[in-house]
Coordinates of C-alpha atoms in Angstrom, one line a residue:
M1 CA 0.0 0.0 0.0
S2 CA 1.4 3.4 -0.9
V3 CA 1.9 5.8 2.0
A4 CA 2.0 9.6 2.3
A5 CA 3.3 11.4 5.3
V6 CA 2.0 14.8 6.5
I7 CA 4.4 16.5 8.8
V8 CA 2.8 19.3 10.8
A9 CA 5.3 22.1 11.7
A10 CA 3.3 25.3 11.6
G11 CA 2.6 25.8 15.3
Q12 CA 3.2 29.1 17.1
A13 CA 5.1 27.4 20.0
R14 CA 3.5 29.7 22.6
R15 CA 4.9 27.7 25.5
F16 CA 8.3 27.3 24.0
G17 CA 9.2 31.0 24.0
G18 CA 12.2 32.7 22.4
G19 CA 10.3 33.9 19.3
E20 CA 11.5 31.1 17.1
N21 CA 9.4 28.2 15.9
K22 CA 10.5 25.3 18.2
V23 CA 10.8 22.9 15.2
F24 CA 13.9 24.9 14.2
A25 CA 15.5 24.8 17.6
R26 CA 18.9 22.9 17.6
L27 CA 19.1 19.4 19.0
A28 CA 22.5 17.6 18.8
G29 CA 23.6 19.5 15.8
R30 CA 20.4 19.3 13.8
S31 CA 17.1 21.1 14.0
V32 CA 14.2 19.3 15.7
L33 CA 12.4 19.2 12.4
E34 CA 15.4 17.7 10.6
W35 CA 15.4 14.8 13.1
S36 CA 11.6 14.3 12.5
L37 CA 12.0 14.4 8.7
G38 CA 15.0 12.1 8.8
A39 CA 13.1 9.4 10.7
L40 CA 10.2 9.4 8.3
G41 CA 12.5 9.6 5.3
A42 CA 14.2 6.4 6.4
C43 CA 11.0 4.5 5.8
S44 CA 11.1 3.2 2.2
H45 CA 7.3 2.6 2.2
I46 CA 6.6 6.4 2.3
T47 CA 6.5 7.7 -1.2
Q48 CA 5.2 11.3 -0.6
F49 CA 6.0 13.8 2.1
V50 CA 3.9 16.9 2.7
L51 CA 5.6 19.4 5.1
V52 CA 3.2 22.0 6.5
A53 CA 4.9 25.2 7.7
A54 CA 4.0 28.6 8.9
Q55 CA 4.0 31.3 6.2
A56 CA 7.1 32.9 7.7
D57 CA 9.0 29.6 7.6
L58 CA 8.1 28.3 4.1
E59 CA 11.5 29.0 2.5
R60 CA 13.3 27.6 5.5
A61 CA 11.1 24.5 5.4
R62 CA 11.7 24.0 1.7
A63 CA 15.5 24.3 2.1
L64 CA 15.4 21.7 4.9
A65 CA 13.2 19.3 3.0
E66 CA 15.5 19.6 0.0
E67 CA 18.5 18.8 2.2
V68 CA 16.9 15.9 4.2
L69 CA 14.4 14.2 1.8
T70 CA 16.8 13.2 -0.9
P71 CA 14.8 12.7 -4.1
Q72 CA 14.5 9.0 -5.1
P73 CA 12.7 7.4 -8.0
G74 CA 9.0 7.2 -7.0
R75 CA 9.3 9.6 -4.1
E76 CA 8.4 13.3 -3.9
W77 CA 8.0 16.1 -1.3
R78 CA 5.9 19.2 -1.1
V79 CA 5.8 22.2 1.3
C80 CA 2.5 24.0 1.9
E81 CA 1.3 26.8 4.2
G82 CA -0.4 25.8 7.4
G83 CA -3.1 27.6 9.4
V84 CA -3.7 29.2 12.8
E85 CA -4.7 25.9 14.6
R86 CA -3.3 22.4 14.2
Y87 CA -6.5 21.1 12.5
D88 CA -6.2 23.9 9.9
S89 CA -2.6 22.8 9.1
V90 CA -3.6 19.1 8.9
R91 CA -6.4 20.0 6.5
A92 CA -3.9 22.0 4.3
G93 CA -1.5 19.0 4.3
L94 CA -4.2 16.5 3.4
A95 CA -5.3 18.6 0.5
Q96 CA -1.8 18.0 -1.0
V97 CA -1.8 14.3 -0.6
D98 CA -2.0 12.4 -3.9
A99 CA -5.1 10.4 -4.6
A100 CA -3.0 7.3 -5.1
A101 CA -2.0 7.2 -1.5
E102 CA -3.8 4.5 0.4
L103 CA -2.4 5.3 3.9
V104 CA -1.6 8.7 5.4
A105 CA 0.7 9.1 8.4
I106 CA 0.3 12.4 10.3
H107 CA 3.2 13.4 12.5
D108 CA 4.0 16.3 14.7
G109 CA 7.2 17.9 13.5
A110 CA 8.1 18.6 17.2
R111 CA 8.6 14.9 17.9
P112 CA 12.2 14.4 16.8
L113 CA 13.0 11.0 18.4
L114 CA 10.7 9.0 16.2
T115 CA 12.3 5.6 15.2
L116 CA 11.9 3.6 12.0
A117 CA 10.8 0.6 14.1
L118 CA 7.8 2.5 15.4
V119 CA 6.9 3.8 11.9
E120 CA 7.0 0.2 10.6
R121 CA 4.8 -1.1 13.5
L122 CA 2.2 1.5 12.8
L123 CA 2.1 1.0 9.0
S124 CA 1.7 -2.8 9.6
A125 CA -1.2 -2.3 12.0
A126 CA -2.9 0.3 9.7
R127 CA -2.7 -2.0 6.7
E128 CA -4.7 -4.6 8.7
S129 CA -7.1 -2.4 10.6
G130 CA -7.3 0.8 8.6
A131 CA -6.0 3.1 11.4
A132 CA -3.3 2.8 14.0
I133 CA -1.8 5.2 16.6
P134 CA 1.1 4.8 19.1
A135 CA 0.1 4.7 22.7
L136 CA 1.6 4.1 26.1
P137 CA -0.2 2.8 29.2
I138 CA -0.3 5.3 32.1
S139 CA 1.7 4.2 35.1
D140 CA 1.2 7.1 37.4
T141 CA -1.7 7.4 39.8
I142 CA -4.4 9.6 38.3
V143 CA -6.7 11.8 40.4
R144 CA -9.6 14.1 39.5
A145 CA -9.2 17.5 41.1
Q146 CA -12.0 19.3 43.0
D147 CA -11.4 22.8 44.3
A148 CA -7.6 22.4 44.1
C149 CA -7.9 19.2 46.2
V150 CA -8.1 15.5 45.4
G151 CA -11.7 14.8 44.5
D152 CA -11.5 11.2 43.4
W153 CA -9.1 8.6 42.0
V154 CA -9.4 7.4 38.4
D155 CA -9.0 3.8 37.4
R156 CA -5.9 3.9 35.1
T157 CA -6.3 0.3 33.8
S158 CA -7.6 1.4 30.4
L159 CA -5.9 4.8 30.2
Y160 CA -3.2 5.5 27.6
T161 CA -1.2 8.5 26.4
V162 CA -1.2 8.9 22.7
Q163 CA 1.7 10.0 20.4
T164 CA 2.3 10.5 16.7
P165 CA 2.6 9.5 13.9
Q166 CA -1.0 8.4 13.5
V167 CA -1.8 6.4 10.4
F168 CA -5.1 6.2 8.6
R169 CA -6.7 5.0 5.4
R170 CA -6.7 8.1 3.2
E171 CA -10.5 8.0 2.7
W172 CA -11.1 7.7 6.4
I173 CA -9.1 10.7 7.5
L174 CA -10.4 12.8 4.6
D175 CA -14.0 11.9 5.6
A176 CA -13.2 12.8 9.2
Y177 CA -11.8 16.3 8.3
A178 CA -14.7 16.9 5.8
R179 CA -17.0 16.7 8.8
F180 CA -14.8 18.6 11.2
D181 CA -17.1 21.7 11.5
S182 CA -20.0 19.5 12.7
Y183 CA -18.1 18.1 15.7
T184 CA -18.6 19.4 19.2
G185 CA -16.3 18.9 22.1
P186 CA -12.5 18.9 22.3
V187 CA -10.4 17.6 19.4
T188 CA -6.7 17.1 20.4
D189 CA -5.6 14.6 17.8
D190 CA -6.6 13.1 14.5
A191 CA -7.6 9.8 15.8
T192 CA -10.4 11.5 17.8
L193 CA -12.1 12.6 14.6
V194 CA -11.7 9.2 12.9
R195 CA -13.1 7.3 15.9
R196 CA -16.1 9.6 16.2
L197 CA -17.2 8.3 12.7
G198 CA -17.1 4.8 14.1
Y199 CA -13.9 3.6 12.3
P200 CA -11.7 1.3 14.4
V201 CA -8.4 2.7 15.5
R202 CA -5.7 0.2 16.6
L203 CA -3.5 1.0 19.6
V204 CA 0.1 0.1 18.9
P205 CA 2.8 0.1 21.6
G206 CA 4.5 3.5 21.4
D207 CA 8.0 4.6 22.4
P208 CA 8.6 6.4 25.8
D209 CA 11.4 8.3 24.1
N210 CA 9.1 9.7 21.4
L211 CA 8.6 12.9 23.3
K212 CA 7.1 16.1 21.9
V213 CA 9.2 19.3 22.3
T214 CA 6.9 21.8 24.1
V215 CA 9.2 23.7 26.4
P216 CA 13.0 24.4 26.3
E217 CA 13.7 21.8 28.9
D218 CA 12.4 19.1 26.5
L219 CA 15.4 19.8 24.3
T220 CA 17.7 18.9 27.2
R221 CA 15.8 15.7 27.8
A222 CA 15.9 14.8 24.1
S223 CA 19.6 15.4 23.9
E224 CA 20.1 13.1 26.9
I225 CA 18.0 10.4 25.3
L226 CA 20.1 10.6 22.1
L227 CA 23.4 10.3 24.0
R228 CA 22.1 7.6 26.3
A229 CA 21.4 5.4 23.3
A230 CA 24.8 6.1 21.9
G231 CA 27.9 4.0 21.7
E232 CA 31.5 4.8 20.9
M233 CA 33.1 7.9 22.4
R234 CA 36.0 9.9 21.0
T235 CA 38.0 13.0 22.0
G236 CA 39.5 15.6 19.7
F237 CA 42.0 18.5 20.2
G238 CA 42.1 21.9 18.4
Y239 CA 44.5 24.8 18.4
D240 CA 44.6 28.1 16.7
A241 CA 46.4 31.5 16.9
H242 CA 45.9 34.9 15.2
R243 CA 47.9 38.1 15.4
F244 CA 46.5 41.5 16.3
A245 CA 46.0 44.3 13.8
E246 CA 44.6 47.8 13.9
G247 CA 41.2 48.5 12.4
R248 CA 39.8 45.0 13.1
L249 CA 36.9 44.1 15.4
L250 CA 37.7 41.5 18.0
F251 CA 35.4 38.5 18.2
L252 CA 35.9 35.7 20.8
G253 CA 33.4 32.9 21.3
G254 CA 31.0 34.5 18.9
V255 CA 30.8 37.7 21.0
P256 CA 32.2 41.1 20.0
I257 CA 34.7 42.3 22.6
P258 CA 35.7 45.9 23.1
H259 CA 39.4 46.2 22.3
P260 CA 41.7 48.6 20.5
R261 CA 42.8 45.9 18.0
G262 CA 41.2 42.9 16.4
L263 CA 42.6 39.6 15.0
V264 CA 43.6 39.1 11.4
G265 CA 42.0 36.3 9.4
H266 CA 40.1 35.4 6.3
S267 CA 36.9 35.1 8.4
D268 CA 36.2 37.2 11.5
A269 CA 39.3 35.4 13.0
D270 CA 37.5 34.2 16.1
V271 CA 40.4 32.1 17.5
L272 CA 38.4 30.5 20.2
L273 CA 35.7 29.2 17.9
H274 CA 38.3 28.0 15.4
A275 CA 40.0 25.9 18.0
I276 CA 36.6 24.4 19.1
C277 CA 35.7 23.6 15.4
D278 CA 39.0 21.8 15.0
A279 CA 38.5 19.8 18.2
L280 CA 35.0 18.7 17.1
L281 CA 36.1 17.8 13.6
G282 CA 39.1 16.0 14.9
A283 CA 37.1 13.9 17.4
A284 CA 34.8 12.7 14.5
A285 CA 37.8 12.2 12.2
L286 CA 36.3 14.7 9.7
G287 CA 39.4 16.7 8.9
D288 CA 40.0 20.3 10.0
I289 CA 38.7 23.8 9.6
G290 CA 41.1 24.5 6.8
L291 CA 39.8 21.6 4.8
H292 CA 36.1 22.5 5.0
Y293 CA 36.5 26.4 5.0
P294 CA 39.7 27.2 3.2
N295 CA 41.0 30.8 3.3
T296 CA 41.2 30.7 -0.5
D297 CA 37.4 30.4 -0.8
P298 CA 35.7 33.8 -1.2
R299 CA 32.5 32.4 0.3
Y300 CA 34.1 32.5 3.7
A301 CA 35.7 36.0 3.5
G302 CA 34.6 37.9 6.6
I303 CA 32.1 35.2 7.7
A304 CA 31.1 35.0 11.3
S305 CA 32.8 32.0 12.8
I306 CA 29.7 31.1 14.8
E307 CA 28.2 30.1 11.4
L308 CA 31.2 27.8 10.8
L309 CA 30.6 26.3 14.2
R310 CA 27.0 25.7 13.5
D311 CA 27.9 24.1 10.2
V312 CA 30.5 21.9 12.0
G313 CA 27.7 20.8 14.4
G314 CA 25.6 19.8 11.4
K315 CA 28.5 17.8 9.8
L316 CA 28.9 15.9 13.1
A317 CA 25.2 15.1 13.3
Q318 CA 25.1 14.0 9.6
S319 CA 28.0 11.6 10.4
G320 CA 26.2 10.2 13.5
W321 CA 28.0 12.1 16.3
G322 CA 26.6 14.1 19.2
V323 CA 28.6 16.5 21.3
V324 CA 29.2 15.4 24.8
N325 CA 31.3 18.4 26.0
V326 CA 33.7 21.1 25.0
D327 CA 36.5 22.5 27.1
A328 CA 38.3 25.6 25.7
M329 CA 41.2 27.8 26.9
L330 CA 42.2 31.2 25.6
L331 CA 45.8 32.4 26.0
A332 CA 46.0 36.2 26.0
E333 CA 47.5 39.1 27.9
S334 CA 44.4 41.1 27.1
P335 CA 41.4 41.5 27.0
K336 CA 40.0 40.0 30.2
I337 CA 37.1 37.8 29.1
R338 CA 35.4 37.0 32.4
P339 CA 32.5 39.5 31.8
Y340 CA 31.8 37.8 28.5
V341 CA 32.1 34.1 29.3
D342 CA 28.4 33.5 29.9
S343 CA 27.5 35.1 26.5
M344 CA 30.1 33.0 24.8
R345 CA 28.7 29.8 26.3
E346 CA 25.2 30.8 25.2
R347 CA 26.3 31.4 21.6
I348 CA 28.3 28.2 21.4
T349 CA 25.6 26.0 23.0
A350 CA 22.9 27.5 20.7
A351 CA 25.0 26.8 17.6
L352 CA 25.7 23.2 18.6
G353 CA 22.2 22.5 20.0
I354 CA 23.5 21.4 23.5
D355 CA 22.9 22.6 27.0
A356 CA 25.2 25.1 28.7
G357 CA 26.5 22.6 31.2
R358 CA 28.4 20.9 28.3
V359 CA 30.7 23.9 27.5
S360 CA 33.5 25.3 29.6
I361 CA 35.6 28.4 28.7
K362 CA 38.7 29.5 30.6
A363 CA 41.5 32.0 30.0
T364 CA 45.1 32.5 31.1
T365 CA 48.0 34.8 30.3
N366 CA 51.3 33.6 29.0
E367 CA 53.3 35.3 31.7
G368 CA 54.9 37.6 29.2
L369 CA 56.4 34.7 27.2
G370 CA 56.2 34.3 23.4
F371 CA 54.1 36.2 20.9
V372 CA 51.1 36.0 23.3
G373 CA 53.1 37.4 26.2
R374 CA 54.4 40.2 24.0
G375 CA 50.7 41.1 23.1
E376 CA 51.2 40.3 19.5
G377 CA 48.1 38.0 19.2
I378 CA 45.9 35.5 20.9
A379 CA 46.0 31.7 20.9
A380 CA 43.3 29.1 21.9
C381 CA 43.1 25.4 22.4
A382 CA 40.2 23.1 23.0
T383 CA 39.2 19.6 23.6
A384 CA 35.9 18.1 22.6
T385 CA 34.3 14.7 23.4
V386 CA 31.7 13.3 21.0
R387 CA 29.6 10.1 21.1
R388 CA 27.7 8.1 18.5
V389 CA 24.1 9.0 18.7
R390 CA 21.0 7.0 18.0
Q391 CA 20.1 7.2 14.3

């Protein structure tokens, strides 16, 4: 049976905060949405992908789909604009599904830890029963509140939490959404609509790790899950040095630092980030910064090194590596960086999609020795530990 996947990524992420759509937040070197698309893209049974994005994110979504959903014979992808509410976005996505599709899998783009095994279980069950959703039995005690107190206990024996993707026969889900305006009562997922029409919906064992990113803390939990399921660990070392020059801005750790002189380089000459990039690339045996971003390439002239670090994080993720920690040291007589360390860590962790507790930045002088001691430039070194992550 041919299968189409509708990936819903047009939410406003009110609870996530920060102003950015949560599906583009960084997680272990990739965006949340990139992880979600990659999991569905690994399933050979899915022949069409419809990515539903907010109007402001359409171009970004197209670029990501083009990068992740590599065209193959018999497969295609489309990007369409979503609506204000989730059901508006699902409707928009369903309108793009080819009539040839027999099954439709609807997945929240904010669930990045989907596995191929779960997708295969759901498709198998939906082929037999017409509809299947992933569910987990509730293990906690459930109570019904009354005036901010315990009113009564609820029998949890038949209670489950429900996840996505949810898979349906195409005609069933189209029928359900065609009648959406006639429904009363809450509708929190697609299976609710299908079940109200009397169609059977099979419960398939879900995955406890298949969490939905709702608040920033969920990214930390997701990162821990990825690393927990990981294997081999490696450590890399990086070193870089740049000389001072008049008329240059000074950038360290992605942060502009007030100083009479800046560092000379093809890019913004952020010596700290260059050392970190080399440590990460070395740990994953992916070469060095000069190989990937040569100073003979005009594309990198004046580029912000934080963009290079973000790209390095993506290269690691594509190669199956997650960042465990980074420890970096600046060697400089001036400036003093203590007031800027927290900002540096924020920029670095945001670029790599890891939490702040995984990055350490220190500084020392060279006690007047060498080119650093004479105030001619700044050097930096870094170590980085990476680990194989769950694919």
